[in-house]
Each structure stands twice: as C-alpha cells, then as structure tokens.
GROMACS .gro file of C-alpha atoms in nm:
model
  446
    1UNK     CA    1  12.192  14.816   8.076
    2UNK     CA    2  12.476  15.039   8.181
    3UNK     CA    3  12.278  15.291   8.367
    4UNK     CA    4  12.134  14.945   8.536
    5UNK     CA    5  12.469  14.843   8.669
    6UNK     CA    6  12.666  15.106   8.713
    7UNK     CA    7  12.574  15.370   8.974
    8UNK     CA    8  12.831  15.593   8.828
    9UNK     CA    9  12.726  15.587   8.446
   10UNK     CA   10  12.361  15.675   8.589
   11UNK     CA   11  12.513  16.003   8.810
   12UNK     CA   12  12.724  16.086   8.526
   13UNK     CA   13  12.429  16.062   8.315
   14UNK     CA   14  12.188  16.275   8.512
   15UNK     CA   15  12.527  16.570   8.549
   16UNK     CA   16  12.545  16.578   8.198
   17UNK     CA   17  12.103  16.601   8.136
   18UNK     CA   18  12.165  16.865   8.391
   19UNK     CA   19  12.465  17.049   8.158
   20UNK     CA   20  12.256  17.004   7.876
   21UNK     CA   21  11.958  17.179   7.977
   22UNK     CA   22  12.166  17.458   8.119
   23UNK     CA   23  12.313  17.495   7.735
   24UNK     CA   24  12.004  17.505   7.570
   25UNK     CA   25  11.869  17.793   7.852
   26UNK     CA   26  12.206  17.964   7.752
   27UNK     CA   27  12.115  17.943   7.388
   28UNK     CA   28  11.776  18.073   7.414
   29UNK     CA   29  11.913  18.365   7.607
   30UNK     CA   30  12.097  18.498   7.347
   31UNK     CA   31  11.927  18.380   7.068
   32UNK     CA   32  11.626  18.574   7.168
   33UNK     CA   33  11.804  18.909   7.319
   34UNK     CA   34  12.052  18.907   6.977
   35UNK     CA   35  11.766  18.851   6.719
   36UNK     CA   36  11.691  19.152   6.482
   37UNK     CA   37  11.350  19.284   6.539
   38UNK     CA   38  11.278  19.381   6.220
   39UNK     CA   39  11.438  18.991   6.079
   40UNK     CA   40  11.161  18.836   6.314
   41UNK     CA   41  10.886  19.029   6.183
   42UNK     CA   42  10.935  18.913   5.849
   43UNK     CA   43  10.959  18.583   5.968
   44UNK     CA   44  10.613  18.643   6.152
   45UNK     CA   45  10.491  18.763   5.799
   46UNK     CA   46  10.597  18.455   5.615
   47UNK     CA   47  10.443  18.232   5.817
   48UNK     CA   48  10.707  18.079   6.031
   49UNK     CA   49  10.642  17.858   6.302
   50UNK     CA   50  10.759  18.024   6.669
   51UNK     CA   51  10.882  18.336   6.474
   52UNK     CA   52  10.552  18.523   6.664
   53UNK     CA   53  10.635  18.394   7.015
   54UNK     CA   54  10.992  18.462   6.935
   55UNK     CA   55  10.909  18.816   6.859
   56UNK     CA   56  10.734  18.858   7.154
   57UNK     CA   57  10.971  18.795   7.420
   58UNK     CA   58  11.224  18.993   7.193
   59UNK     CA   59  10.992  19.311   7.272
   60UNK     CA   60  11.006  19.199   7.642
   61UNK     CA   61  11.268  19.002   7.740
   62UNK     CA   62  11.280  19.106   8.139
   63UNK     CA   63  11.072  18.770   8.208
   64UNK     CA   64  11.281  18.585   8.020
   65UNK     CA   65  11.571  18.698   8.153
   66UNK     CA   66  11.509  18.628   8.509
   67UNK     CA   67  11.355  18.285   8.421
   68UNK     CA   68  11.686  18.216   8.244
   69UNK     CA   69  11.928  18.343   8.560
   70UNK     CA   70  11.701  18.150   8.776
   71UNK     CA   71  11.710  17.810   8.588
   72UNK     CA   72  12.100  17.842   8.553
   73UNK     CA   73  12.148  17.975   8.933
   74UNK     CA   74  11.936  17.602   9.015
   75UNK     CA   75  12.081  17.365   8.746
   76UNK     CA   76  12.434  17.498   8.848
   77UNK     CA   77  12.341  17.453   9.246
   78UNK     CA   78  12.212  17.121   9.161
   79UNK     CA   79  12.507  16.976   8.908
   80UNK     CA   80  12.772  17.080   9.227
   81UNK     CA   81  12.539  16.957   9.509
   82UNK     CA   82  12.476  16.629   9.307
   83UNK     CA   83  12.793  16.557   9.197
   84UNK     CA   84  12.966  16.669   9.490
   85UNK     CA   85  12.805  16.431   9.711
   86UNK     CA   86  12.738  16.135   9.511
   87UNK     CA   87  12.921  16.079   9.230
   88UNK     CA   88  13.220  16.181   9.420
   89UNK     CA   89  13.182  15.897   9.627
   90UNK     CA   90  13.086  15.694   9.430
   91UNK     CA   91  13.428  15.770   9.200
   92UNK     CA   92  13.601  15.720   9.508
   93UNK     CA   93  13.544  15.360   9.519
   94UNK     CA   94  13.743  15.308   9.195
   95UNK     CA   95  14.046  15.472   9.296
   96UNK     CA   96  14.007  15.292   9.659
   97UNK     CA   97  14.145  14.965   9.417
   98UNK     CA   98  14.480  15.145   9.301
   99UNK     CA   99  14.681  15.086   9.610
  100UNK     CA  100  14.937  15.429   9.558
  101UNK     CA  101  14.579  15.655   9.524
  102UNK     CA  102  14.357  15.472   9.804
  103UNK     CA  103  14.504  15.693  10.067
  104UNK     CA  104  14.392  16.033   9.892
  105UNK     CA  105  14.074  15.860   9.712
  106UNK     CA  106  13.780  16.115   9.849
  107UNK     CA  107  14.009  16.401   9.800
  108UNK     CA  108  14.131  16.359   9.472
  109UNK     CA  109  13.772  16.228   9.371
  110UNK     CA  110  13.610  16.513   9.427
  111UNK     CA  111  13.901  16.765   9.263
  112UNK     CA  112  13.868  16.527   8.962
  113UNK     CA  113  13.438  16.520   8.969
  114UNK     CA  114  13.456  16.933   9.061
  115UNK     CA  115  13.683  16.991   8.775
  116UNK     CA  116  13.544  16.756   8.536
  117UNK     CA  117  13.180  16.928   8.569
  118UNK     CA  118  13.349  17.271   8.603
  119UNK     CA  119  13.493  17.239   8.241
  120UNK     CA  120  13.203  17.049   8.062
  121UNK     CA  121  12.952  17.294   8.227
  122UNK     CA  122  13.160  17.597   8.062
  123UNK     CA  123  13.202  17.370   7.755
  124UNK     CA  124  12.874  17.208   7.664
  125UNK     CA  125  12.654  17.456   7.922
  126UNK     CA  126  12.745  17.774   7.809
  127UNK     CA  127  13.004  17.853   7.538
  128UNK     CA  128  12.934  17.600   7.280
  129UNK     CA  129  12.548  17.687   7.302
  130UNK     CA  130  12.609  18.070   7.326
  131UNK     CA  131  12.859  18.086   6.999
  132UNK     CA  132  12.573  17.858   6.805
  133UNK     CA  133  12.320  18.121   6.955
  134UNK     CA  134  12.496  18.421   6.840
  135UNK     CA  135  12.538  18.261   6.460
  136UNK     CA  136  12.238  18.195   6.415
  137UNK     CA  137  11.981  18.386   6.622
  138UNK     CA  138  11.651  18.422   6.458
  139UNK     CA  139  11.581  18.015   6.373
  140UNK     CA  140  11.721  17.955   6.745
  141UNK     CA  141  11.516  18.186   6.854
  142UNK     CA  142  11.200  18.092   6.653
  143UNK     CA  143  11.264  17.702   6.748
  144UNK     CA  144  11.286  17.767   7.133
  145UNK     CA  145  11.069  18.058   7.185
  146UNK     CA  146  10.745  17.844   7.241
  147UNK     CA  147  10.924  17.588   7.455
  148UNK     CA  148  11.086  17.934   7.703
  149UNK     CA  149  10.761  18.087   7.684
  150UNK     CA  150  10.538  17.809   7.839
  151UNK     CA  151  10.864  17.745   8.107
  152UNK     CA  152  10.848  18.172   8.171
  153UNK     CA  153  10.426  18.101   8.226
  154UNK     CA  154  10.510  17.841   8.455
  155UNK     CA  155  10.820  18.024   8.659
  156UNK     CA  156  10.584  18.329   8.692
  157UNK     CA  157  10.528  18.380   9.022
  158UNK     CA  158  10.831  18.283   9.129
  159UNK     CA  159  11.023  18.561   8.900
  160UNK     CA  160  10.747  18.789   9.070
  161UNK     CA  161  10.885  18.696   9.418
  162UNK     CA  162  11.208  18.772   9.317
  163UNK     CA  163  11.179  19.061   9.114
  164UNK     CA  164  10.941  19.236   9.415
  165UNK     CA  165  11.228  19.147   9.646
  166UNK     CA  166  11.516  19.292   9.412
  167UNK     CA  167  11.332  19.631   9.401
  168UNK     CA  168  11.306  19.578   9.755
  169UNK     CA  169  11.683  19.612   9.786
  170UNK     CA  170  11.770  19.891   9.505
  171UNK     CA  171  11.494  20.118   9.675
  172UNK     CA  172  11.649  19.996  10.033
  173UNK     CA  173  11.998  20.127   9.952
  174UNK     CA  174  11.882  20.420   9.691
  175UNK     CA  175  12.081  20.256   9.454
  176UNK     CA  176  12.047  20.477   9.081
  177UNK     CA  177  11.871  20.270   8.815
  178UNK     CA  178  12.023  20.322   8.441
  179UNK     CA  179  11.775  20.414   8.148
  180UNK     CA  180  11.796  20.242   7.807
  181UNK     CA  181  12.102  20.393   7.604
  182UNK     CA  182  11.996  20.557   7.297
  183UNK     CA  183  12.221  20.423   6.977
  184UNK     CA  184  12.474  20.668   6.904
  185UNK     CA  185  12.603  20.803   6.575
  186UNK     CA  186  12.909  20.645   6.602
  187UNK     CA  187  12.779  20.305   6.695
  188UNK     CA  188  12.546  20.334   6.332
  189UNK     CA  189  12.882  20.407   6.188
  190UNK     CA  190  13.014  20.086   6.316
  191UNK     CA  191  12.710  19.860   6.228
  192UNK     CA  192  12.688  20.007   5.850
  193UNK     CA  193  13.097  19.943   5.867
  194UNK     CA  194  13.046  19.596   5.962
  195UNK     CA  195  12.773  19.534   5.695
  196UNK     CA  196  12.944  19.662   5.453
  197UNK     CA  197  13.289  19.452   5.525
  198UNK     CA  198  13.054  19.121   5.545
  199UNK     CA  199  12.866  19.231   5.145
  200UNK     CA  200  12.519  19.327   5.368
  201UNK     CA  201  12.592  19.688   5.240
  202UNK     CA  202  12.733  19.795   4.937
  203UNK     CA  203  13.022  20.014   5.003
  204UNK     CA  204  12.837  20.330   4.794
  205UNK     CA  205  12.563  20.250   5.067
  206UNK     CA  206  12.810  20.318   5.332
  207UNK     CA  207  12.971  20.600   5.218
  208UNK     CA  208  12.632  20.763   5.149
  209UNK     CA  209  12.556  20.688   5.481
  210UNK     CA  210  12.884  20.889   5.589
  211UNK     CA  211  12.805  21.156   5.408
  212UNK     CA  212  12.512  21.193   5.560
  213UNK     CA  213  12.609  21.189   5.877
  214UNK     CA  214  12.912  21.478   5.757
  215UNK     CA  215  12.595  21.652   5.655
  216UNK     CA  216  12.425  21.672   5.974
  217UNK     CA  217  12.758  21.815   6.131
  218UNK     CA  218  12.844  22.114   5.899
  219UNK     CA  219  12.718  22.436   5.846
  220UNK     CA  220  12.592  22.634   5.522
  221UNK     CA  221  12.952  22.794   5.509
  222UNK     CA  222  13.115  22.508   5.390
  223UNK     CA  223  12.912  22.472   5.074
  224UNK     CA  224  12.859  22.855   5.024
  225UNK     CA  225  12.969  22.936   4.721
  226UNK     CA  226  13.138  23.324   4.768
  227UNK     CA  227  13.022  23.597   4.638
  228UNK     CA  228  13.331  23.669   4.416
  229UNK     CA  229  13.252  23.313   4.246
  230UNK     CA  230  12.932  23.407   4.143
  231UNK     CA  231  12.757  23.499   3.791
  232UNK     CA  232  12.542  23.742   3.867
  233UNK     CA  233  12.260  24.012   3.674
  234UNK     CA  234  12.304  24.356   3.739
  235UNK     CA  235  11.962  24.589   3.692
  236UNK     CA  236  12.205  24.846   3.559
  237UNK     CA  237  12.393  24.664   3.272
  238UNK     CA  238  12.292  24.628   2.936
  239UNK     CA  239  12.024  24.381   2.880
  240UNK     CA  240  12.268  24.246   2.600
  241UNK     CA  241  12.539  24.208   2.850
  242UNK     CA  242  12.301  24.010   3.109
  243UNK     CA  243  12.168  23.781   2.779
  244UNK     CA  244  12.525  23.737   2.752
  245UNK     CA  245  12.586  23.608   3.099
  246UNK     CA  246  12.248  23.434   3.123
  247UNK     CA  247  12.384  23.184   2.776
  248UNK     CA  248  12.705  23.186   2.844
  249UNK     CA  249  12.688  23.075   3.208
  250UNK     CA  250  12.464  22.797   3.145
  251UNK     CA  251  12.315  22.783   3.542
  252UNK     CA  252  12.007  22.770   3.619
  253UNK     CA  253  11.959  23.097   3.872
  254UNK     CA  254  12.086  23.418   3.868
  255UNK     CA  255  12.163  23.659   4.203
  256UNK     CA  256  12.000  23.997   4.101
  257UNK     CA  257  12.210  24.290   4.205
  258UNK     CA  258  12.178  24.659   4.158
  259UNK     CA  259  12.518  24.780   4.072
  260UNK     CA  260  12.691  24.545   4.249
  261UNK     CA  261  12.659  24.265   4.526
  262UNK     CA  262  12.652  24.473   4.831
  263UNK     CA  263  12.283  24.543   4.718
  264UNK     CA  264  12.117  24.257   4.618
  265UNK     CA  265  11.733  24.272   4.500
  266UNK     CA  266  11.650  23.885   4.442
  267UNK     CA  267  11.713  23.582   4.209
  268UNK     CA  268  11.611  23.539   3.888
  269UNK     CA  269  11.570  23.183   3.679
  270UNK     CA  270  11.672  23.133   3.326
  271UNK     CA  271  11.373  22.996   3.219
  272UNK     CA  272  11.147  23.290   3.326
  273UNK     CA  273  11.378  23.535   3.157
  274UNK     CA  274  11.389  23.364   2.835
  275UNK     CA  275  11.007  23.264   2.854
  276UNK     CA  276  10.977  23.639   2.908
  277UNK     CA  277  11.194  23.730   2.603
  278UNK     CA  278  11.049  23.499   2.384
  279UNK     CA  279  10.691  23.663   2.450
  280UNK     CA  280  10.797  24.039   2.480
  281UNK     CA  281  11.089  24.055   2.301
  282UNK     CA  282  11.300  24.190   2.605
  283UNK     CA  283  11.453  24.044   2.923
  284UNK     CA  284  11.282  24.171   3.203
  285UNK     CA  285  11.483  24.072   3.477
  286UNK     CA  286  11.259  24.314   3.733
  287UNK     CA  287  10.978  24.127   3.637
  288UNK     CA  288  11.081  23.820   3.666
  289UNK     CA  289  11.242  23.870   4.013
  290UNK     CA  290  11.179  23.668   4.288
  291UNK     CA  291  11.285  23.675   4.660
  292UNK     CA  292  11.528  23.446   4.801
  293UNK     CA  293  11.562  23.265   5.141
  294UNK     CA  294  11.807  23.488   5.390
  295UNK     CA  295  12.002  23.251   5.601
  296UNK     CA  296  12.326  23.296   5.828
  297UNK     CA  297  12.611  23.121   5.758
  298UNK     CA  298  12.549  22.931   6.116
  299UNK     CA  299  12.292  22.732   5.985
  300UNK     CA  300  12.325  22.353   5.950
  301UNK     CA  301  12.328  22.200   5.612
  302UNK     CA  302  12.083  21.965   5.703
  303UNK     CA  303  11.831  22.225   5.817
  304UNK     CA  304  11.834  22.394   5.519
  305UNK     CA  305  11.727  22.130   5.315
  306UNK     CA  306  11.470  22.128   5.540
  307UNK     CA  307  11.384  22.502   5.481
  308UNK     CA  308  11.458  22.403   5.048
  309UNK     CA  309  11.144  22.174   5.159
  310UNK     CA  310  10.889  22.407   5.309
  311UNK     CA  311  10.955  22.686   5.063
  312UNK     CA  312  11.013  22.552   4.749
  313UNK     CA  313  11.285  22.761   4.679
  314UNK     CA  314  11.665  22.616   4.545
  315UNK     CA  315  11.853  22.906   4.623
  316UNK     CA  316  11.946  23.084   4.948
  317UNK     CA  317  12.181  23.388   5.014
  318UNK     CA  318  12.383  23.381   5.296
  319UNK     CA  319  12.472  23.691   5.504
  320UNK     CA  320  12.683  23.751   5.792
  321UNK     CA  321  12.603  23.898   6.113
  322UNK     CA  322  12.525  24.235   5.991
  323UNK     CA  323  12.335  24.159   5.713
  324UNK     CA  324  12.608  24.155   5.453
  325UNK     CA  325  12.592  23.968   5.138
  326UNK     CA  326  12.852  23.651   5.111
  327UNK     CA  327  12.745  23.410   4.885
  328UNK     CA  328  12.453  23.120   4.768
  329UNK     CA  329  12.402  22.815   4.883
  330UNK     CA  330  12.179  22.613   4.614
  331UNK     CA  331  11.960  22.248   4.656
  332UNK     CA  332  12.237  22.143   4.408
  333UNK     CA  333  12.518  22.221   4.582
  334UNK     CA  334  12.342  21.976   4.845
  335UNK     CA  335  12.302  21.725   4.654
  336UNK     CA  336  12.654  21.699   4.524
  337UNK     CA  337  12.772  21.725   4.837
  338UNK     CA  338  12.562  21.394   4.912
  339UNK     CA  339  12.608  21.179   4.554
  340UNK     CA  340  12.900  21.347   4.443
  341UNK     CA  341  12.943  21.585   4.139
  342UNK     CA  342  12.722  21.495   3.836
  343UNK     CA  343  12.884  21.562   3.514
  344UNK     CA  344  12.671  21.660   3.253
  345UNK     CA  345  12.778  21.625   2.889
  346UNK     CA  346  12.959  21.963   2.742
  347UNK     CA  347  12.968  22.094   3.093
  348UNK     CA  348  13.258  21.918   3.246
  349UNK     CA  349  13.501  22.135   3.430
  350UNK     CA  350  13.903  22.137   3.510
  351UNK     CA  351  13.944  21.925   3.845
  352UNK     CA  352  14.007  22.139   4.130
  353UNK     CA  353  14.282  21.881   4.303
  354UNK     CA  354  14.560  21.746   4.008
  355UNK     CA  355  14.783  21.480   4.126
  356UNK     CA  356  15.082  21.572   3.900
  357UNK     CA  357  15.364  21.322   3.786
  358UNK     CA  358  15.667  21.368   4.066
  359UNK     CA  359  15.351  21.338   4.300
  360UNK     CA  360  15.270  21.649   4.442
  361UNK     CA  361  14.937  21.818   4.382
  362UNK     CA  362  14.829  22.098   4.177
  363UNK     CA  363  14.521  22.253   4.365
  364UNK     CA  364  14.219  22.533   4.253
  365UNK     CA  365  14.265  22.843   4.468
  366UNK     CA  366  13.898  22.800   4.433
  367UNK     CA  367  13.907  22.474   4.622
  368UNK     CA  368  13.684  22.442   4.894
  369UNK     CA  369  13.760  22.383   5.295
  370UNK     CA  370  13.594  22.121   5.347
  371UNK     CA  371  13.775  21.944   5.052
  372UNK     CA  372  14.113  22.038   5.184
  373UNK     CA  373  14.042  21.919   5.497
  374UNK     CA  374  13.957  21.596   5.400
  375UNK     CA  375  14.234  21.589   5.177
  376UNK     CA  376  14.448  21.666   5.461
  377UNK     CA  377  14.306  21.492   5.732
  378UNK     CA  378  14.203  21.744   5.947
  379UNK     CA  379  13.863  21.854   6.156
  380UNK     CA  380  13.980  22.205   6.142
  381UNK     CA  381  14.227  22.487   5.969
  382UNK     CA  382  14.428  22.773   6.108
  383UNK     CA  383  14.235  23.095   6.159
  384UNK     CA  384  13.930  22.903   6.033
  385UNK     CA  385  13.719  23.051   6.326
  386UNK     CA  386  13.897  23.391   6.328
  387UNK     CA  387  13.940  23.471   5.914
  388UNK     CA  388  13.606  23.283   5.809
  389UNK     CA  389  13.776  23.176   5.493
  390UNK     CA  390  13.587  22.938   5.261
  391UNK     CA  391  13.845  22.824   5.005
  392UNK     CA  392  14.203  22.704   4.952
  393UNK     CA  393  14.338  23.105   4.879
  394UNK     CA  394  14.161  23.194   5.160
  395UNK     CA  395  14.337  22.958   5.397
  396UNK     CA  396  14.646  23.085   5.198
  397UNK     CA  397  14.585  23.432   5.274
  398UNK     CA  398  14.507  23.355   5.621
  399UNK     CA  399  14.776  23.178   5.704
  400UNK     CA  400  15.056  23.488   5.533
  401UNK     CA  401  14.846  23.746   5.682
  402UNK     CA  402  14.938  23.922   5.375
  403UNK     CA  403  14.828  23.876   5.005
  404UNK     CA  404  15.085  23.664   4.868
  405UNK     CA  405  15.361  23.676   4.586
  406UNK     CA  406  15.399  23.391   4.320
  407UNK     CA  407  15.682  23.104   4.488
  408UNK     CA  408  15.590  23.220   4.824
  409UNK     CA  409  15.513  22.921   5.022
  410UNK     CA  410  15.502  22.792   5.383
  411UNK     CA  411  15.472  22.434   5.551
  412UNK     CA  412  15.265  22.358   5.789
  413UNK     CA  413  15.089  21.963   5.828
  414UNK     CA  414  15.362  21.767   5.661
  415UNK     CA  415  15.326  21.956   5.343
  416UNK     CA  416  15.414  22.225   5.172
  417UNK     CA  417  15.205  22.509   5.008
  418UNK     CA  418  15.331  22.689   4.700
  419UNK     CA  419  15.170  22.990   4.530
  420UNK     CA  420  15.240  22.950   4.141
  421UNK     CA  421  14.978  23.120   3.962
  422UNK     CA  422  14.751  23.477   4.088
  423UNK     CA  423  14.450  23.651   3.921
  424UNK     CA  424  14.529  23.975   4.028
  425UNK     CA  425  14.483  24.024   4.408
  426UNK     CA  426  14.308  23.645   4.406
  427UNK     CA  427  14.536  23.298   4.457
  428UNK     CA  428  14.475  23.100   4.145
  429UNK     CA  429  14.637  22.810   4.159
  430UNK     CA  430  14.871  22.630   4.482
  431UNK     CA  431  15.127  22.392   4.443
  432UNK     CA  432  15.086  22.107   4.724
  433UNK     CA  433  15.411  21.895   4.787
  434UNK     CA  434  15.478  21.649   5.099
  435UNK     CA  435  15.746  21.744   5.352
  436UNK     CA  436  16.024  21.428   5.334
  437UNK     CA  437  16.229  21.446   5.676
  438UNK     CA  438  16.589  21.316   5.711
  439UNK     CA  439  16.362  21.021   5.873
  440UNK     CA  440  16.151  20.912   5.677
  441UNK     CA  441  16.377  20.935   5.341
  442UNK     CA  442  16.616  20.670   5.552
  443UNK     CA  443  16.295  20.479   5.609
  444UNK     CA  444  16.257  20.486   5.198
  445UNK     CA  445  16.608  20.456   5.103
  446UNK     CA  446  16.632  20.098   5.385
   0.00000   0.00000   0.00000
C-alpha cells in the first residue's frame, strides 16, 4: 500500500533493490577469488551443492571478474541516474512545505538523495557484503556460484566486446602486461605464521616448517662436523686400540684413515666390523671398507639429502678446494638439524650452551656457528667468509687473530666473550656475559 501511494517509498525502494544486488555481486566477487582451492575440492568430493560450479570459476575467474565490474559499473550508473533525477525531485516536494528550506529545496534535495545513496551504496553495496565474503568464502561461494555462472553465460558476449576492445588499447599504447606472481618464501612464512597464531597449525608444525626453509638456505659447512671432532680408525693402530674406539664411541660409522686424516681411505660401519669379528675372529677394517660420498663444503644442505637419497650412503666427507680432508657430514646430523637432537637413553651428553645463575652463559668451544648465530641474532660472524671457522673457538680464534690465553676476552654484539677453560692449543669452554651500558642499567634501576 505504501509503494501505491507514495512515489517516494517506491524510488527509494527500487535504489535500495538496486544497492542490494550490487552487494550480493560484491560478495560473490570475493567469495569466489578468496576461496581455497583445495577447501572447494573437498567440498566437490562430499557432495555439496554449487561447491563444483564454485570451483570452476575459482580456476577461471577472468569471466567472472569482468561480469562483476560490469554489473557494478551499470547498477552504480543506474542508482545515481535514477535517483538523481527522480527521487530528487520528488524529495524536493517535501521540503517545498518547510517555508525556511523551500528556497534551496532542489539543491539541498539532491546533496541529501546523492549522499544518502553514496553512504548506503558503500554500506550495504560493498563493505558489509565484502567483510561477510571474506569470513566465510567457500559456503558463499558454493551458494552463489550457480546463480554468477548462468548471469556470466548470459553477459558473454558482451564481456567479449569489452575484453576484445581492452586488448585493443594495451596493444595500442604497448602498455607491459604483468605475469602471475609466483608465492614467495617469505609469504609461506607468513601464511604458516598466521595458521599457527589462529590453532590451524600446531606451533611444532611451524617451526618445522622454518627449519626447513633454514635448510634450504645453508650449506654442508654448517653441520660439518671437523675433522679434529672426529673418532676415527687408523689402518696402522692396533686392532685392539680400534675395538677400543669402535665400543667405546658408540657411533655408528667410522672415517678410515691411514696414519692420520690427511689420508683418508673410506668409512667403515660398526656392524660390518663386528659381524666380521664375530665370524673370523679379527676386525678387518680393510675389508670391510667402503667408499664415501666427496662433497665441497659449498654444497647446500638440502641437496645433499638429495645425494643421501640416490646413493644410499649416510656419510659424506667434505673437502676443501684442494681436495683436503675437513670433516663428515652424516643423514643424522640432518635430521637433527630438522627435529632437533634425539636423546637416546645412556647416551645423553653435557649441553653445549649453560645458562648459569648470575645469567650469563657458559658455552662448548665445540659449539657450532650456526647455533651461535641464532643465539645471537645474527645472519653472519666476523671473518666467517675469510677464516672458514665452524665452531664457537673458531670464531674465538678468529676474532684474536692469535690463539688465546685463559681470561682473555673481547666484546663485540652487546656481549662479552671470556676464555676460561683450553685443551691445549683448542678453546674449551667460553664464558658469554651481556654488556650493561650506563643506559640501560638507569633504564633497570628507574
């Protein structure tokens, strides 16, 4: 009866039919163009209804798109030529009976009707429908994909038209046309961040994920373990002083060395040698030898789990540029590097970073770089890339230029670094202690 009587109420009516249409082609825009492809394949698998149509313009939204711009472009010519002209007017009349606002009636109805669709075509048109969109984009999508899809069938050649005559133009003025972004690392980083702030991830998922991606930057150096670490088999001991090592050591694999490690033969594993005893009486290390993989210290960690792959082999030796021997790199080492150390019972070992009770930090000389970078927050030490060092007493070293003294120290990152303990010509053990400034004790003191 309203819409009957009152010319206004059936303008107002048809602005707001108008407003509401342009929301819900708003809403299927980014419902459809947000929606997780792999999310609406599952619904496609389970049977849900619009989830296939859904998926479809997902794979190729470009006619969905431009039937979108177009029916917004229309419905927002249409709203301003329609209200503009008529309901306007029409408004007009109204304020024509207030005898202060009959003088300015037109102009101030149309400031009031302009405004007044303005703000309920941003309101109800496009942010409300957009932010319900973006919550909850799969059953949007799945509910209005049938609906968007018969529209796009219908709007067809029209979107052709246009779409021949915007190629027209970007091939007319040479303009450059952009290629699909690939995602970055950093934006995976984000995304598993995100998931794992909202409970999608589990935070061990995430810092898996982290380490994996640490992985795929470093090199074989960083997990080498030196050559003056090692337990090794010498051809020329006693085989009672290489049963010795091979119990006492309790690894796995042996390097093979004649007479020392500047001439290493092979690797040897434990379980050959003892098979072999056990059946001969003797350990026959010669016999048992196998060859390793040779790899450069250049080579990415990531790669040579790759080459662990192909070859079967759990043990590499890493040599320099002329062929030197400089340590091992093992599958295991890999893997802890990934998951973390695995203690095994009766085979636990001191920590390598002690966090002692005034709060400094007692560290293994043995300690390696990448460690003490983390621990200090850093991409990269001093005289990393000149002195090649792989452990904490290297960096120690490096940075004296000189084989140190016990309580010989120096400062550099905010902290300080103490020598307290030596094994022989070696650094054993380094005292860690923050730097406190004048500044920052006033900060602690107020």
């Amino acid at each position: 009866m309203f819409l009957d009587t009152d010319p206004v109420g059936l303008k107002l009516f048809v602005i707001l039919l108008m407003i509401f249409a342009n929301g819900l082609l708003a809403m299927a825009e980014i419902a459809i163009v947000s929606s997780r492809r792999m999310r609406l394949e599952i619904l496609v698998a389970e049977g849900t209804r619009g989830a296939k149509a859904a998926l479809a313009l997902a794979n190729d939204p470009n006619q969905l798109l431009a039937v979108v711009q177009i029916g917004i472009t229309l419905i927002g010519v249409l709203t301003g030529a329609f209200g503009g002209a008529t309901l306007a007017a029409g408004f007009a009349k109204y304020l024509n009976n207030v005898a202060v606002l009959a003088a300015y009636s037109e102009t101030l109805s149309l400031v009031i009707v302009v405004a007044g669709i303005t703000f309920f075509s941003l309101l109800i048109g496009e942010m409300v429908p957009k932010k319900v969109g973006l919550n909850n984009p799969e059953p949007i999508a799945c509910m209005l994909a049938v609906p968007m899809r018969l529209l796009a069938q219908v709007a067809a050649p029209l979107v052709k038209i246009i779409s021949f005559l915007t190629e027209s133009i970007i091939n007319l003025f040479g303009l450059p046309r952009t290629s699909e972004t690939a995602v970055t690392e950093e934006e995976i980083k984000v995304l598993i961040a995100e998931g794992a702030r909202n409970g999608t991830f589990e935070e061990s998922e995430k810092e898996m994920v982290d380490k994996v991606f640490r992985l795929g930057d470093m090199k074989i150096s960083g997990l080498m373990r030196p050559r003056t670490q090692l337990e090794w088999l010498d051809t020329e001991d006693s085989e009672d002083n290489n049963f010795h090592i091979l119990i006492e050591s309790g690894y796995s694999c042996f390097p093979v060395a004649r007479g020392s490690l500047d001439e290493v033969l092979g690797v040897v594993y434990a379980k050959d040698l003892l098979a072999g005893k056990l059946l001969n009486g003797k350990l026959d290390i010669e016999a048992a030898l196998k060859a390793p993989l040779y790899v450069p210290k250049s080579v990415k960690v990531m790669r040579m789990l790759e080459m662990f792959k192909q070859s079967g082999n759990h043990i590499s030796f890493v040599i320099d540029e002329y062929g030197g021997f400089q340590g091992i790199v093992t599958l295991d080492d890999i893997m802890e590097e990934l998951i973390g150390d695995v203690v095994i019972e009766d085979t636990a070992e001191e920590p390598e970073i002690i966090l002692r009770d005034d709060g400094s930090w007692l560290m293994d000389g043995m300690l390696g770089i990448e460690e003490l970078k983390e621990f200090s927050g850093v991409d990269e030490l001093p005289g990393e890339d000149r002195d090649h060092f792989q452990t904490l007493g290297g960096f120690v070293v490096s940075y004296f230029g000189y084989i140190p003294e016990i309580t010989e120290g120096f400062e550099w990152n905010g902290m300080r670094f103490e020598v307290v303990d030596m094994d022989r010509v070696r650094v054993d053990k380094v005292l860690v202690s923050k730097i406190f400034t004048t500044e920052s004790v006033n900060g602690i003191v107020g």
